Amino acid sequence: MLLLQRANELLAENKLREAEFMYKSVLKQSPKNGAALFGVGRICMRLEQYDNAIYYLKRACEHLPKMLEPLFALADAFLAVGSPVDAKTVLEYTLSVAKHNAQAHYQLGQFYLDYGFIEQAKNVFKAGLSCPHSAVTAFMLYELVQMSKPNALSSYLIQLTKLEEEFETPRLKTVVYYAKAKCHERLGDYKLAQEHFALANETQLSLSEFRTLDMLPFFESIKRYCGQSFFNKPSDKVKTTFTPVFIVGLPRTGSTLLEQMLVQHSNIGTLGENTVISDKIVPYLSMRNNAEFPACLNQLSNSMLDHCRILYVDEIKRHRVSEEVVINKLPANFQNLGLIHKLFPEARVIHLTRNFKATAWSVYSNHFAESEPYFCSLSEFALYAQAQSDLMSHFYQFMKRDIFTFSYEQLIAEPEKTIKKCLGFLYQKYEPECLDFHKSKKPVHTLSKAQVRKPISTQPLEKWQRYEGFIEKMIPQPQSDQTTQANL
């Protein structure tokens, strides 16, 4: 037991190799020890050794029949290897043996939601409300108030008010405030909605450990290190077997909608909002050059860049993306465009823009898991948006031919025309299936997961106008109507 306890401590400290040694020492003595099997399975997940993870997690589930965590981890492992059918089987089994567990309902409901089974998700979340309250009860209500019919909302408001009294932690209160705001909005009480959106954002902002102003020197340093001399240095003659595509911009500018339209094309696949550049490539360069980003870009040898390309290709293989065009739609990759240009000189960059006030309100009125200041303050978002616009203008000087900019409003107003031009930029011919994106069951993991299961609507274009006075009050400084000008 001491070995197992120490292994758990090491895993908590992210000392994976030491923890693995301890767990396997336990398994030598007791091959059926479920806790040790689960520990090794979790380590395999962190190391992205998913086939091994499935092996150990299956065995852990056999020997820990009353624990749900190994089952949830096994479902995640199946999703990681591109087997949603197996993940669905595991999650449905979990719910069948834990009908009174709110977490089991939430996990299965989220799976249904991610894969476009909206009605099934709604039913599972509703059933989960009868379970003893836990943190996920607030998250289930947050989803339900956005997908249920108006006649159910009054009941949800009562439940949310009770949770508001039960929960003490700011993080959970934030979710309740957002859910109540969405509820009031759908009931047409925009004054109460605005008050609760403000409560939600103020509470979440209190959890942030920095402010957007702290980031501005970082953005300026990117301009310095990725200036004229950086782009003047000859790039490798790289010939890739795929076309890397990066959709960048501010959050809530329509990147999920665009991605879902594009991936209906027979030659286009996606990595989703993938962080391989910031999580693997940048740390490697920082280690090799003994400098943080962006200073680590000062010396980029061919061997370093080759290794970075291998890391990116490995990520594509891990996600089993076999199409000719590979999308990465992480909006924050606008910070990495200089590095992306060096890695893949032929990369295509799609820059999405949107009316500033509409973007600001969409960010302000949606709950982001991360307590970053620009997600939960209109004034903080204005600073971030200006910094993003300035950096895009900087990169546009050097990458004009590689960046295609258009607006969310253009995509909504003329979807076929816009997608045709976008596909032309990606060297692809138009396929009409791109307009049938809402019928797809491909997974979506962003805040727009339910919205993209519906045909294109102009409603989001006008929603923010109900709160225009509040937006202007919170953002006193002048802002451009458009986050960045389009070149469509």
XYZ file of C-alpha atoms in Angstrom:
488
model
C 0.000 0.000 0.000
C 2.914 2.350 0.659
C 4.190 1.778 -2.889
C 0.742 2.558 -4.296
C 0.402 5.673 -2.171
C 3.813 6.908 -3.286
C 2.979 6.162 -6.927
C -0.196 8.256 -6.634
C 1.814 11.120 -5.132
C 4.341 10.958 -7.968
C 1.552 10.940 -10.563
C 0.015 14.017 -8.916
C 3.425 15.696 -9.233
C 3.518 14.667 -12.923
C 6.623 12.538 -12.344
C 5.384 9.960 -14.784
C 8.375 7.637 -15.157
C 8.897 7.321 -11.410
C 5.164 6.750 -10.876
C 5.083 4.110 -13.609
C 7.959 2.248 -11.967
C 6.087 2.220 -8.650
C 2.780 1.083 -10.163
C 4.471 -1.730 -12.081
C 6.285 -2.806 -8.919
C 2.858 -3.183 -7.300
C 1.610 -5.166 -10.313
C 4.552 -7.582 -10.067
C 3.362 -8.481 -6.598
C -0.370 -8.235 -7.386
C -1.178 -8.403 -11.147
C -4.892 -7.773 -10.520
C -4.479 -4.614 -8.446
C -7.064 -2.325 -10.023
C -5.650 0.897 -8.588
C -2.193 0.162 -10.021
C -3.671 -0.790 -13.395
C -5.635 2.464 -13.389
C -2.472 4.384 -12.502
C -0.512 2.914 -15.420
C -3.490 3.578 -17.702
C -3.544 7.247 -16.686
C 0.193 7.529 -17.317
C -0.248 6.030 -20.797
C -2.959 8.608 -21.481
C -0.663 11.481 -20.501
C 2.116 10.040 -22.660
C -0.383 9.679 -25.531
C 0.228 5.925 -25.682
C -3.446 5.284 -26.259
C -3.387 1.629 -27.296
C -1.505 0.783 -24.101
C -3.902 2.982 -22.145
C -6.868 1.007 -23.455
C -5.227 -2.262 -22.417
C -4.544 -1.135 -18.838
C -7.811 0.767 -18.397
C -9.876 -2.211 -19.549
C -8.158 -4.336 -16.928
C -8.617 -1.607 -14.313
C -12.358 -1.511 -15.052
C -12.576 -5.284 -14.528
C -10.932 -5.088 -11.109
C -12.541 -1.826 -9.966
C -16.182 -2.574 -10.844
C -17.598 0.093 -8.518
C -15.368 2.944 -9.685
C -16.524 5.224 -12.495
C -13.250 7.090 -13.118
C -11.577 4.164 -14.963
C -14.641 3.898 -17.219
C -14.550 7.617 -18.027
C -10.812 7.343 -18.753
C -11.404 4.326 -20.995
C -14.002 6.280 -22.981
C -11.479 9.117 -23.409
C -8.881 6.609 -24.642
C -11.289 5.235 -27.245
C -12.024 8.781 -28.439
C -8.290 9.444 -28.681
C -7.833 6.515 -31.084
C -10.811 7.593 -33.188
C -13.289 5.013 -31.937
C -16.377 6.964 -30.798
C -18.580 3.855 -31.090
C -16.557 2.135 -28.369
C -16.549 5.314 -26.267
C -20.330 5.530 -26.583
C -20.662 1.896 -25.498
C -18.527 2.516 -22.407
C -20.387 5.692 -21.424
C -23.814 4.109 -21.929
C -22.703 1.127 -19.844
C -21.440 3.506 -17.151
C -24.818 5.197 -16.954
C -26.618 1.840 -16.815
C -24.677 0.879 -13.671
C -24.700 4.353 -12.113
C -28.172 5.739 -12.821
C -28.091 7.947 -9.740
C -24.725 9.510 -10.501
C -24.852 13.013 -12.017
C -21.334 12.712 -13.461
C -22.342 9.616 -15.459
C -25.242 11.554 -16.973
C -23.064 14.554 -17.723
C -20.315 12.559 -19.453
C -22.751 10.718 -21.720
C -24.728 13.903 -22.400
C -21.580 15.732 -23.436
C -20.662 12.871 -25.766
C -24.081 13.072 -27.432
C -23.741 16.846 -27.690
C -20.250 16.646 -29.227
C -21.469 14.232 -31.907
C -24.657 16.094 -32.764
C -27.239 13.924 -30.997
C -28.954 16.935 -29.473
C -32.223 15.299 -28.391
C -30.430 12.399 -26.698
C -28.152 14.864 -24.903
C -31.145 16.829 -23.672
C -32.870 13.710 -22.331
C -29.753 12.493 -20.512
C -29.127 15.904 -18.928
C -32.768 16.136 -17.818
C -32.564 12.700 -16.216
C -29.334 13.756 -14.504
C -31.098 16.587 -12.675
C -32.864 14.015 -10.473
C -29.501 12.778 -9.135
C -28.014 14.180 -5.917
C -26.594 17.613 -6.686
C -22.929 17.959 -7.537
C -20.803 20.403 -9.504
C -21.912 18.938 -12.837
C -25.563 19.691 -12.030
C -24.840 23.354 -12.784
C -23.163 22.420 -16.073
C -26.117 20.244 -17.109
C -28.520 23.109 -16.395
C -26.256 25.469 -18.356
C -26.643 23.202 -21.400
C -30.356 22.608 -20.872
C -31.358 26.277 -20.677
C -29.906 26.733 -24.172
C -31.542 23.739 -25.836
C -34.897 23.303 -24.070
C -38.255 24.822 -25.009
C -39.229 28.086 -23.265
C -41.892 26.414 -21.108
C -39.165 24.483 -19.240
C -37.086 27.545 -18.368
C -39.018 28.726 -15.297
C -38.427 25.361 -13.644
C -34.717 25.561 -14.461
C -34.529 29.062 -12.965
C -35.879 27.722 -9.660
C -33.274 24.948 -9.640
C -30.493 27.383 -10.498
C -31.500 29.699 -7.653
C -31.255 26.748 -5.236
C -27.802 25.875 -6.586
C -26.718 29.492 -6.215
C -27.475 29.172 -2.493
C -25.815 25.734 -2.222
C -22.568 26.507 -4.024
C -19.922 28.571 -2.291
C -17.008 28.415 -4.730
C -16.729 31.302 -7.244
C -16.099 28.863 -10.100
C -19.424 27.082 -9.634
C -21.309 30.287 -8.914
C -19.989 31.601 -12.239
C -21.591 28.708 -14.122
C -24.898 29.280 -12.297
C -24.846 32.998 -13.129
C -24.207 32.281 -16.819
C -27.020 29.717 -16.878
C -29.457 32.134 -15.201
C -28.445 34.857 -17.671
C -29.112 32.543 -20.635
C -32.440 31.608 -19.071
C -33.565 35.215 -18.612
C -32.405 36.058 -22.123
C -34.467 33.294 -23.684
C -37.478 34.408 -21.614
C -37.061 37.919 -23.027
C -36.014 39.621 -19.796
C -32.859 41.282 -21.125
C -32.354 43.523 -18.084
C -32.080 40.521 -15.750
C -29.999 38.690 -18.345
C -27.550 41.599 -18.496
C -27.320 41.718 -14.690
C -26.522 38.016 -14.467
C -24.006 38.159 -17.332
C -22.284 40.944 -15.405
C -22.312 38.864 -12.193
C -20.884 35.868 -14.039
C -18.083 37.864 -15.649
C -17.163 39.778 -12.505
C -16.990 36.548 -10.515
C -14.876 34.783 -13.123
C -12.588 37.782 -13.577
C -11.822 37.643 -9.840
C -10.270 34.210 -10.479
C -7.864 35.491 -13.135
C -4.270 35.831 -11.972
C -3.233 38.383 -14.612
C -4.632 41.150 -16.807
C -4.487 41.696 -20.564
C -2.194 44.698 -20.034
C 0.411 42.222 -18.764
C 0.367 40.497 -22.165
C 1.077 43.564 -24.309
C 4.895 43.410 -23.930
C 4.680 39.778 -25.102
C 2.834 40.783 -28.274
C 5.365 43.559 -28.900
C 8.231 41.075 -28.502
C 6.667 38.846 -31.172
C 6.816 41.797 -33.586
C 10.484 42.392 -32.721
C 11.619 38.803 -33.147
C 9.425 38.204 -36.207
C 10.312 41.331 -38.120
C 11.842 42.082 -41.506
C 15.138 40.278 -40.864
C 13.292 37.168 -39.598
C 11.257 36.895 -42.786
C 14.230 37.813 -44.982
C 16.172 34.756 -43.846
C 15.868 32.020 -46.497
C 13.350 29.324 -45.596
C 13.833 25.612 -46.071
C 12.642 24.128 -49.337
C 9.968 22.025 -47.660
C 7.718 19.681 -49.593
C 4.928 18.324 -47.420
C 2.456 15.612 -48.361
C -0.373 17.748 -46.970
C -1.454 21.390 -47.027
C -1.360 22.881 -43.512
C -4.227 25.318 -42.908
C -4.560 27.565 -39.868
C -7.825 29.323 -39.039
C -6.958 32.228 -36.732
C -8.622 35.250 -35.196
C -10.487 36.236 -32.083
C -12.707 33.738 -30.278
C -16.379 33.667 -31.337
C -15.757 34.877 -34.899
C -17.198 31.770 -36.586
C -14.203 29.438 -36.814
C -16.236 26.367 -35.792
C -18.866 27.083 -38.432
C -16.195 27.582 -41.110
C -14.325 24.440 -40.053
C -17.480 22.312 -40.146
C -18.324 23.610 -43.620
C -14.811 22.905 -44.905
C -14.463 19.401 -43.444
C -17.489 18.210 -45.400
C -15.131 18.450 -48.387
C -13.664 15.101 -49.434
C -10.061 16.406 -49.316
C -10.174 18.318 -46.024
C -9.637 17.036 -42.485
C -9.105 18.775 -39.156
C -7.111 18.622 -35.943
C -9.661 20.890 -34.256
C -8.299 23.499 -31.840
C -4.956 21.770 -31.555
C -2.228 23.089 -29.240
C 0.704 21.068 -30.614
C 2.618 24.246 -31.502
C 2.392 25.819 -28.040
C 2.519 22.527 -26.093
C 5.242 20.615 -27.958
C 6.995 22.647 -30.650
C 7.604 25.850 -28.682
C 8.850 23.968 -25.550
C 11.271 22.027 -27.757
C 12.642 25.244 -29.299
C 12.818 26.898 -25.880
C 14.858 23.975 -24.573
C 17.187 23.873 -27.580
C 17.831 27.626 -27.586
C 17.597 28.157 -23.831
C 15.116 30.974 -24.334
C 11.380 31.520 -23.936
C 9.040 32.226 -26.856
C 9.456 34.313 -28.978
C 13.181 34.769 -28.225
C 13.666 31.064 -29.017
C 12.905 31.908 -32.669
C 16.102 33.942 -32.919
C 18.176 30.910 -33.950
C 16.294 28.306 -35.971
C 18.522 25.686 -37.545
C 17.325 23.333 -40.271
C 17.593 20.378 -37.903
C 15.416 22.119 -35.313
C 12.773 22.955 -37.884
C 12.865 19.394 -39.228
C 12.239 18.035 -35.727
C 9.372 20.486 -35.237
C 7.791 19.351 -38.495
C 8.031 15.750 -37.317
C 6.212 16.725 -34.109
C 3.428 18.310 -36.167
C 3.163 15.352 -38.543
C 3.068 12.970 -35.565
C 0.103 14.945 -34.247
C -1.689 14.539 -37.572
C -1.024 10.789 -37.465
C -2.219 10.579 -33.869
C -5.508 12.170 -34.869
C -5.718 9.848 -37.883
C -6.232 12.726 -40.320
C -5.522 11.359 -43.778
C -6.949 14.109 -45.983
C -4.837 16.270 -48.289
C -5.689 19.507 -46.446
C -5.280 19.575 -42.648
C -6.936 22.343 -40.617
C -5.805 23.596 -37.217
C -8.426 26.041 -35.977
C -6.912 27.229 -32.705
C -7.712 30.991 -32.806
C -4.651 31.919 -30.707
C -2.294 30.563 -33.369
C -2.193 34.138 -34.686
C 0.662 34.525 -32.188
C 2.590 31.730 -33.934
C 2.343 32.850 -37.561
C 6.047 33.649 -37.812
C 7.003 30.182 -36.587
C 4.319 28.584 -38.771
C 5.770 30.353 -41.816
C 9.225 28.932 -41.052
C 7.880 25.426 -40.485
C 5.537 25.392 -43.469
C 6.302 28.161 -45.974
C 3.335 27.028 -48.090
C 0.847 27.034 -45.196
C -2.517 28.685 -45.801
C -3.798 31.070 -43.123
C -7.496 31.953 -42.930
C -8.155 34.997 -40.777
C -11.761 35.349 -39.650
C -13.128 38.688 -38.486
C -16.471 39.846 -37.119
C -18.208 43.051 -36.054
C -16.334 44.066 -32.899
C -19.348 44.630 -30.644
C -20.907 41.352 -31.765
C -17.662 39.505 -31.047
C -17.218 41.197 -27.671
C -20.749 40.369 -26.575
C -20.514 36.779 -27.797
C -17.379 36.279 -25.692
C -18.886 38.098 -22.700
C -22.141 36.120 -22.789
C -20.593 32.645 -23.059
C -18.853 30.674 -20.344
C -15.246 29.819 -21.153
C -13.642 27.279 -18.850
C -10.429 29.310 -18.645
C -10.526 32.320 -16.325
C -8.513 34.514 -18.663
C -9.343 38.224 -18.360
C -10.352 38.863 -21.977
C -12.953 36.073 -21.696
C -14.747 37.746 -18.790
C -14.468 41.514 -19.189
C -15.507 43.730 -22.091
C -12.753 46.263 -21.412
C -10.138 43.502 -21.141
C -11.440 41.976 -24.375
C -11.123 45.335 -26.138
C -7.426 45.452 -25.204
C -6.897 41.883 -26.395
C -8.763 42.509 -29.658
C -6.616 45.558 -30.410
C -3.428 43.600 -29.694
C -4.613 40.776 -31.941
C -5.488 43.206 -34.741
C -2.104 44.922 -34.479
C -0.237 41.612 -34.601
C -2.237 40.406 -37.612
C -1.468 43.681 -39.403
C 2.215 43.120 -38.601
C 2.258 39.602 -40.056
C 0.188 40.664 -43.049
C 3.116 42.854 -44.214
C 5.256 39.748 -44.692
C 2.674 37.031 -45.442
C 0.168 38.878 -47.626
C -0.094 36.070 -50.178
C -0.555 33.435 -47.475
C -3.341 35.110 -45.463
C -6.957 35.156 -46.630
C -9.197 37.410 -44.530
C -12.966 37.507 -44.566
C -15.744 38.173 -42.096
C -18.294 36.054 -40.289
C -20.953 38.392 -41.690
C -19.841 37.567 -45.264
C -19.932 33.853 -44.508
C -23.507 34.140 -43.171
C -24.755 36.436 -45.961
C -23.188 34.549 -48.895
C -22.142 31.090 -47.688
C -21.718 29.473 -51.110
C -19.773 32.358 -52.643
C -17.556 32.702 -49.564
C -16.817 28.981 -49.270
C -15.974 28.801 -52.986
C -13.400 31.580 -52.584
C -12.067 29.972 -49.424
C -11.676 26.604 -51.154
C -9.929 28.310 -54.061
C -7.420 29.732 -51.577
C -6.867 26.136 -50.371
C -6.415 24.881 -53.976
C -9.628 22.848 -53.786
C -12.694 22.677 -55.997
C -16.111 23.468 -54.551
C -18.263 20.580 -53.327
C -21.943 21.285 -52.497
C -21.713 19.059 -49.411
C -19.965 21.971 -47.690
C -23.344 23.678 -47.271
C -24.834 20.576 -45.601
C -22.545 20.923 -42.570
C -25.486 20.909 -40.121
C -26.351 17.313 -41.071
C -22.907 16.041 -40.123
C -22.197 13.878 -37.061
C -18.508 14.754 -36.998
C -17.429 15.711 -33.471
C -17.391 19.338 -32.337
C -15.890 20.258 -28.966
C -16.237 24.055 -28.913
C -18.934 26.308 -27.419
C -20.685 26.255 -30.823
C -21.267 22.484 -30.768
C -25.076 22.778 -30.737
C -25.251 25.855 -32.967
C -23.417 24.212 -35.895
C -26.014 21.410 -35.962
C -28.505 23.931 -37.350
C -28.638 25.633 -40.768
C -27.047 29.077 -41.102
C -29.035 31.762 -39.284
C -28.758 35.551 -39.183
C -29.886 35.633 -35.526
C -26.341 35.863 -34.070
C -25.748 38.963 -36.201
C -28.385 40.910 -34.269
C -28.371 39.380 -30.778
C -25.771 41.760 -29.344
C -27.763 44.859 -30.349
C -30.093 44.411 -27.357
C -27.096 45.116 -25.127
C -25.401 47.803 -27.234
C -25.746 50.534 -24.598
C -24.167 48.318 -21.950
C -21.329 47.342 -24.309
C -20.550 50.986 -25.108
C -20.616 51.875 -21.415
C -18.123 49.101 -20.593
C -15.812 49.898 -23.546
C -15.372 53.681 -23.503
C -12.411 53.771 -25.876
C -13.164 53.929 -29.634
C -13.086 50.595 -31.441
C -13.245 49.703 -35.105
C -16.586 48.245 -36.175
C -14.724 45.298 -37.643
C -12.108 43.368 -35.697
C -9.836 43.576 -38.744
C -10.675 44.594 -42.289
C -11.495 41.777 -44.673
C -9.816 41.273 -48.060
C -12.451 39.020 -49.602
